[in-house]
PDB file of C-alpha atoms in Angstrom:
ATOM      1  CA  MET A   1       0.000   0.000   0.000  1.00 68.00           C
ATOM      2  CA  PHE A   2       2.912   2.252   0.767  1.00 62.00           C
ATOM      3  CA  ALA A   3       4.185   1.511  -2.695  1.00 63.00           C
ATOM      4  CA  LEU A   4       0.816   2.479  -4.160  1.00 57.00           C
ATOM      5  CA  VAL A   5       0.805   5.766  -2.253  1.00 58.00           C
ATOM      6  CA  ALA A   6       4.407   6.403  -3.256  1.00 55.00           C
ATOM      7  CA  LEU A   7       3.522   5.621  -6.868  1.00 57.00           C
ATOM      8  CA  LEU A   8       0.563   8.022  -6.749  1.00 56.00           C
ATOM      9  CA  VAL A   9       2.700  10.760  -5.159  1.00 59.00           C
ATOM     10  CA  VAL A  10       5.499  10.343  -7.711  1.00 57.00           C
ATOM     11  CA  GLY A  11       2.929  10.212 -10.544  1.00 58.00           C
ATOM     12  CA  GLY A  12       1.247  13.390  -9.239  1.00 62.00           C
ATOM     13  CA  ILE A  13       4.573  15.170  -8.977  1.00 70.00           C
ATOM     14  CA  GLY A  14       5.499  14.054 -12.508  1.00 66.00           C
ATOM     15  CA  THR A  15       2.146  15.195 -13.904  1.00 73.00           C
ATOM     16  CA  SER A  16       2.411  18.524 -12.090  1.00 72.00           C
ATOM     17  CA  ALA A  17       5.936  19.045 -13.360  1.00 71.00           C
ATOM     18  CA  THR A  18       4.891  18.165 -16.917  1.00 79.00           C
ATOM     19  CA  LEU A  19       1.919  20.557 -16.757  1.00 74.00           C
ATOM     20  CA  ALA A  20       4.087  23.306 -15.276  1.00 77.00           C
ATOM     21  CA  ILE A  21       6.693  22.891 -18.024  1.00 84.00           C
ATOM     22  CA  GLN A  22       4.005  22.792 -20.706  1.00 85.00           C
ATOM     23  CA  HIS A  23       2.382  25.967 -19.291  1.00 83.00           C
ATOM     24  CA  SER A  24       5.761  27.681 -19.057  1.00 83.00           C
ATOM     25  CA  ASN A  25       6.470  26.773 -22.714  1.00 84.00           C
ATOM     26  CA  GLU A  26       3.052  28.092 -23.810  1.00 86.00           C
ATOM     27  CA  VAL A  27       3.602  31.367 -21.933  1.00 85.00           C
ATOM     28  CA  ALA A  28       7.066  31.735 -23.484  1.00 85.00           C
ATOM     29  CA  ALA A  29       5.696  30.977 -26.976  1.00 85.00           C
ATOM     30  CA  GLN A  30       2.886  33.521 -26.500  1.00 88.00           C
ATOM     31  CA  ALA A  31       5.380  36.143 -25.287  1.00 86.00           C
ATOM     32  CA  ALA A  32       7.604  35.454 -28.309  1.00 87.00           C
ATOM     33  CA  ALA A  33       4.609  35.714 -30.655  1.00 87.00           C
ATOM     34  CA  ASP A  34       3.530  39.004 -29.008  1.00 85.00           C
ATOM     35  CA  GLU A  35       7.057  40.365 -29.350  1.00 90.00           C
ATOM     36  CA  LYS A  36       7.171  39.330 -33.010  1.00 87.00           C
ATOM     37  CA  ARG A  37       3.810  41.059 -33.684  1.00 92.00           C
ATOM     38  CA  LYS A  38       5.072  44.213 -31.957  1.00 90.00           C
ATOM     39  CA  ALA A  39       8.272  44.178 -34.028  1.00 89.00           C
ATOM     40  CA  GLU A  40       6.305  43.622 -37.247  1.00 90.00           C
ATOM     41  CA  ALA A  41       3.878  46.432 -36.346  1.00 90.00           C
ATOM     42  CA  ALA A  42       6.771  48.779 -35.561  1.00 89.00           C
ATOM     43  CA  ALA A  43       8.468  47.870 -38.860  1.00 90.00           C
ATOM     44  CA  GLU A  44       5.223  48.454 -40.781  1.00 91.00           C
ATOM     45  CA  GLU A  45       4.693  51.779 -39.034  1.00 91.00           C
ATOM     46  CA  LYS A  46       8.255  52.784 -39.956  1.00 89.00           C
ATOM     47  CA  ARG A  47       7.705  51.746 -43.608  1.00 92.00           C
ATOM     48  CA  GLN A  48       4.479  53.762 -43.748  1.00 91.00           C
ATOM     49  CA  ALA A  49       6.134  56.807 -42.184  1.00 92.00           C
ATOM     50  CA  GLU A  50       9.018  56.591 -44.663  1.00 91.00           C
ATOM     51  CA  ALA A  51       6.578  56.201 -47.560  1.00 92.00           C
ATOM     52  CA  ALA A  52       4.585  59.210 -46.357  1.00 92.00           C
ATOM     53  CA  GLU A  53       7.787  61.236 -46.055  1.00 92.00           C
ATOM     54  CA  ARG A  54       8.880  60.244 -49.576  1.00 93.00           C
ATOM     55  CA  ALA A  55       5.428  61.145 -50.919  1.00 93.00           C
ATOM     56  CA  ALA A  56       5.579  64.541 -49.203  1.00 93.00           C
ATOM     57  CA  GLU A  57       9.055  65.170 -50.654  1.00 93.00           C
ATOM     58  CA  GLU A  58       7.827  64.167 -54.124  1.00 93.00           C
ATOM     59  CA  ARG A  59       4.808  66.495 -53.818  1.00 94.00           C
ATOM     60  CA  GLU A  60       7.068  69.370 -52.769  1.00 94.00           C
ATOM     61  CA  ALA A  61       9.469  68.679 -55.649  1.00 95.00           C
ATOM     62  CA  GLN A  62       6.530  68.550 -58.091  1.00 91.00           C
ATOM     63  CA  LYS A  63       5.178  71.809 -56.673  1.00 94.00           C
ATOM     64  CA  LEU A  64       8.540  73.519 -57.222  1.00 95.00           C
ATOM     65  CA  GLU A  65       8.792  72.073 -60.730  1.00 95.00           C
ATOM     66  CA  ASP A  66       5.259  73.288 -61.541  1.00 94.00           C
ATOM     67  CA  GLU A  67       6.028  76.779 -60.204  1.00 95.00           C
ATOM     68  CA  ALA A  68       9.150  76.917 -62.369  1.00 95.00           C
ATOM     69  CA  GLU A  69       7.155  75.816 -65.426  1.00 94.00           C
ATOM     70  CA  ARG A  70       4.511  78.500 -64.786  1.00 94.00           C
ATOM     71  CA  ALA A  71       7.210  81.181 -64.427  1.00 95.00           C
ATOM     72  CA  TYR A  72       8.804  79.945 -67.662  1.00 95.00           C
ATOM     73  CA  ARG A  73       5.456  80.204 -69.466  1.00 95.00           C
ATOM     74  CA  GLU A  74       4.876  83.709 -68.107  1.00 95.00           C
ATOM     75  CA  LEU A  75       8.264  84.720 -69.529  1.00 96.00           C
ATOM     76  CA  ILE A  76       7.241  83.335 -72.918  1.00 96.00           C
ATOM     77  CA  VAL A  77       4.014  85.384 -72.829  1.00 96.00           C
ATOM     78  CA  ALA A  78       5.942  88.517 -71.812  1.00 96.00           C
ATOM     79  CA  GLU A  79       8.375  87.976 -74.688  1.00 97.00           C
ATOM     80  CA  MET A  80       5.434  87.391 -77.039  1.00 97.00           C
ATOM     81  CA  GLU A  81       3.833  90.666 -75.921  1.00 97.00           C
ATOM     82  CA  LYS A  82       7.135  92.481 -76.529  1.00 98.00           C
ATOM     83  CA  SER A  83       7.386  90.966 -80.014  1.00 98.00           C
ATOM     84  CA  ILE A  84       3.825  92.050 -80.836  1.00 98.00           C
ATOM     85  CA  LEU A  85       4.597  95.538 -79.476  1.00 98.00           C
ATOM     86  CA  ASP A  86       7.660  95.780 -81.729  1.00 98.00           C
ATOM     87  CA  ASP A  87       5.618  94.525 -84.705  1.00 97.00           C
ATOM     88  CA  ALA A  88       2.780  97.008 -84.058  1.00 97.00           C
ATOM     89  CA  LYS A  89       5.252  99.894 -83.768  1.00 97.00           C
ATOM     90  CA  GLU A  90       6.877  98.822 -87.051  1.00 97.00           C
ATOM     91  CA  ARG A  91       3.427  98.777 -88.678  1.00 97.00           C
ATOM     92  CA  VAL A  92       2.922 102.343 -87.439  1.00 97.00           C
ATOM     93  CA  THR A  93       6.160 103.440 -89.107  1.00 96.00           C
ATOM     94  CA  THR A  94       5.052 101.836 -92.392  1.00 96.00           C
ATOM     95  CA  GLY A  95       1.608 103.478 -92.183  1.00 95.00           C
ATOM     96  CA  ILE A  96      -0.395 100.263 -91.729  1.00 95.00           C
ATOM     97  CA  LEU A  97      -1.484 101.177 -88.179  1.00 95.00           C
ATOM     98  CA  THR A  98      -2.030 104.506 -86.426  1.00 94.00           C
ATOM     99  CA  GLY A  99       0.096 105.165 -83.377  1.00 86.00           C
ATOM    100  CA  PRO A 100       1.448 105.674 -80.992  1.00 96.00           C
ATOM    101  CA  ILE A 101       1.404 102.090 -79.722  1.00 97.00           C
ATOM    102  CA  MET A 102       1.683 102.394 -75.947  1.00 96.00           C
ATOM    103  CA  GLU A 103       1.557  98.796 -74.797  1.00 96.00           C
ATOM    104  CA  VAL A 104       0.434  95.289 -75.653  1.00 97.00           C
ATOM    105  CA  SER A 105      -1.578  93.072 -73.388  1.00 95.00           C
ATOM    106  CA  CYS A 106      -2.477  89.452 -74.115  1.00 95.00           C
ATOM    107  CA  THR A 107      -5.298  87.507 -72.474  1.00 93.00           C
ATOM    108  CA  PRO A 108      -5.669  83.714 -72.671  1.00 93.00           C
ATOM    109  CA  MET A 109      -8.612  82.569 -74.779  1.00 89.00           C
ATOM    110  CA  ALA A 110     -11.110  79.812 -73.987  1.00 76.00           C
ATOM    111  CA  GLY A 111     -10.172  79.641 -70.320  1.00 63.00           C
ATOM    112  CA  GLY A 112      -6.582  78.674 -71.089  1.00 68.00           C
ATOM    113  CA  SER A 113      -3.735  80.053 -69.064  1.00 79.00           C
ATOM    114  CA  THR A 114      -0.138  79.539 -68.107  1.00 85.00           C
ATOM    115  CA  ASP A 115      -1.449  77.645 -65.072  1.00 85.00           C
ATOM    116  CA  ASP A 116      -2.790  74.701 -67.100  1.00 88.00           C
ATOM    117  CA  LEU A 117       0.385  72.643 -67.257  1.00 90.00           C
ATOM    118  CA  THR A 118      -1.343  69.887 -69.214  1.00 88.00           C
ATOM    119  CA  ALA A 119      -1.816  72.239 -72.187  1.00 90.00           C
ATOM    120  CA  LEU A 120       0.808  71.968 -74.927  1.00 91.00           C
ATOM    121  CA  THR A 121      -0.166  75.283 -76.499  1.00 92.00           C
ATOM    122  CA  GLY A 122      -1.925  78.485 -75.518  1.00 93.00           C
ATOM    123  CA  SER A 123      -4.166  80.815 -77.521  1.00 93.00           C
ATOM    124  CA  TYR A 124      -4.252  84.526 -76.751  1.00 95.00           C
ATOM    125  CA  ASP A 125      -6.315  87.545 -77.689  1.00 95.00           C
ATOM    126  CA  CYS A 126      -3.980  90.554 -77.629  1.00 96.00           C
ATOM    127  CA  ILE A 127      -4.488  94.280 -77.944  1.00 97.00           C
ATOM    128  CA  ALA A 128      -1.906  96.792 -79.085  1.00 97.00           C
ATOM    129  CA  VAL A 129      -3.132  99.889 -77.276  1.00 97.00           C
ATOM    130  CA  ASN A 130      -2.994 103.156 -79.171  1.00 96.00           C
ATOM    131  CA  GLU A 131      -5.614 105.118 -77.180  1.00 94.00           C
ATOM    132  CA  LYS A 132      -6.317 105.408 -73.455  1.00 92.00           C
ATOM    133  CA  HIS A 133      -9.604 106.958 -72.369  1.00 92.00           C
ATOM    134  CA  ASP A 134     -10.408 109.050 -69.299  1.00 92.00           C
ATOM    135  CA  ASP A 135     -12.558 106.266 -67.832  1.00 94.00           C
ATOM    136  CA  GLY A 136      -9.548 103.906 -67.735  1.00 89.00           C
ATOM    137  CA  ALA A 137     -10.574 101.966 -70.826  1.00 92.00           C
ATOM    138  CA  ALA A 138      -8.199 101.507 -73.729  1.00 92.00           C
ATOM    139  CA  SER A 139      -8.595 100.759 -77.407  1.00 94.00           C
ATOM    140  CA  GLY A 140      -6.273  99.614 -80.103  1.00 96.00           C
ATOM    141  CA  TYR A 141      -5.540  96.873 -82.585  1.00 97.00           C
ATOM    142  CA  ARG A 142      -6.367  93.234 -82.024  1.00 97.00           C
ATOM    143  CA  PHE A 143      -3.815  90.520 -82.550  1.00 97.00           C
ATOM    144  CA  SER A 144      -4.256  86.780 -82.178  1.00 96.00           C
ATOM    145  CA  ALA A 145      -1.357  84.779 -80.835  1.00 96.00           C
ATOM    146  CA  THR A 146      -0.493  81.162 -80.158  1.00 94.00           C
ATOM    147  CA  THR A 147       2.254  79.749 -77.959  1.00 95.00           C
ATOM    148  CA  ASN A 148       3.899  76.350 -78.066  1.00 94.00           C
ATOM    149  CA  TRP A 149       5.085  75.657 -74.529  1.00 93.00           C
ATOM    150  CA  ASP A 150       7.349  72.721 -75.396  1.00 92.00           C
ATOM    151  CA  ASP A 151       9.636  74.618 -77.737  1.00 94.00           C
ATOM    152  CA  ALA A 152       9.048  78.100 -76.274  1.00 93.00           C
ATOM    153  CA  SER A 153       7.829  79.445 -79.592  1.00 95.00           C
ATOM    154  CA  TYR A 154       4.950  81.738 -80.464  1.00 96.00           C
ATOM    155  CA  SER A 155       3.308  83.262 -83.476  1.00 96.00           C
ATOM    156  CA  TRP A 156       0.797  86.061 -83.981  1.00 97.00           C
ATOM    157  CA  HIS A 157      -1.124  87.885 -86.642  1.00 97.00           C
ATOM    158  CA  LEU A 158      -3.034  91.139 -86.870  1.00 95.00           C
ATOM    159  CA  GLY A 159      -6.768  90.650 -86.369  1.00 88.00           C
ATOM    160  CA  SER A 160      -8.730  88.000 -84.563  1.00 79.00           C
TER     161      SER A 160
END
């Protein structure tokens, strides 16, 4: 009977030890899995932050590039206006137009503008001013002009 009791005690101790080891292994495995999930989440958060930073840098670079393109187009329009002014003044000297030609101003047609960076060309309605009125209005000769943004060229003709 003592042997039976001893066998039961040893068996109970063995079972308890086995259960304790198994529980300890499960806790360790769960802790390792939690740590792995935390590391993966931190790595994903870092990747997303880096991607957001790269996207912000790309947007800023694109914004600067777009601003430079708009300034470039405005220079083309200013040069076009100067060319039309020179042409109108030459036409005055040859007697085709009546002067003096004071200034030239060009306005984009059909809603176009230097801001539409998808446009390859621009169409303009220009006026070579030869009279300014007391009410602030001006009159003059109409020119039509077209720009090609890609090669920085333009052309114009008298009339609309």
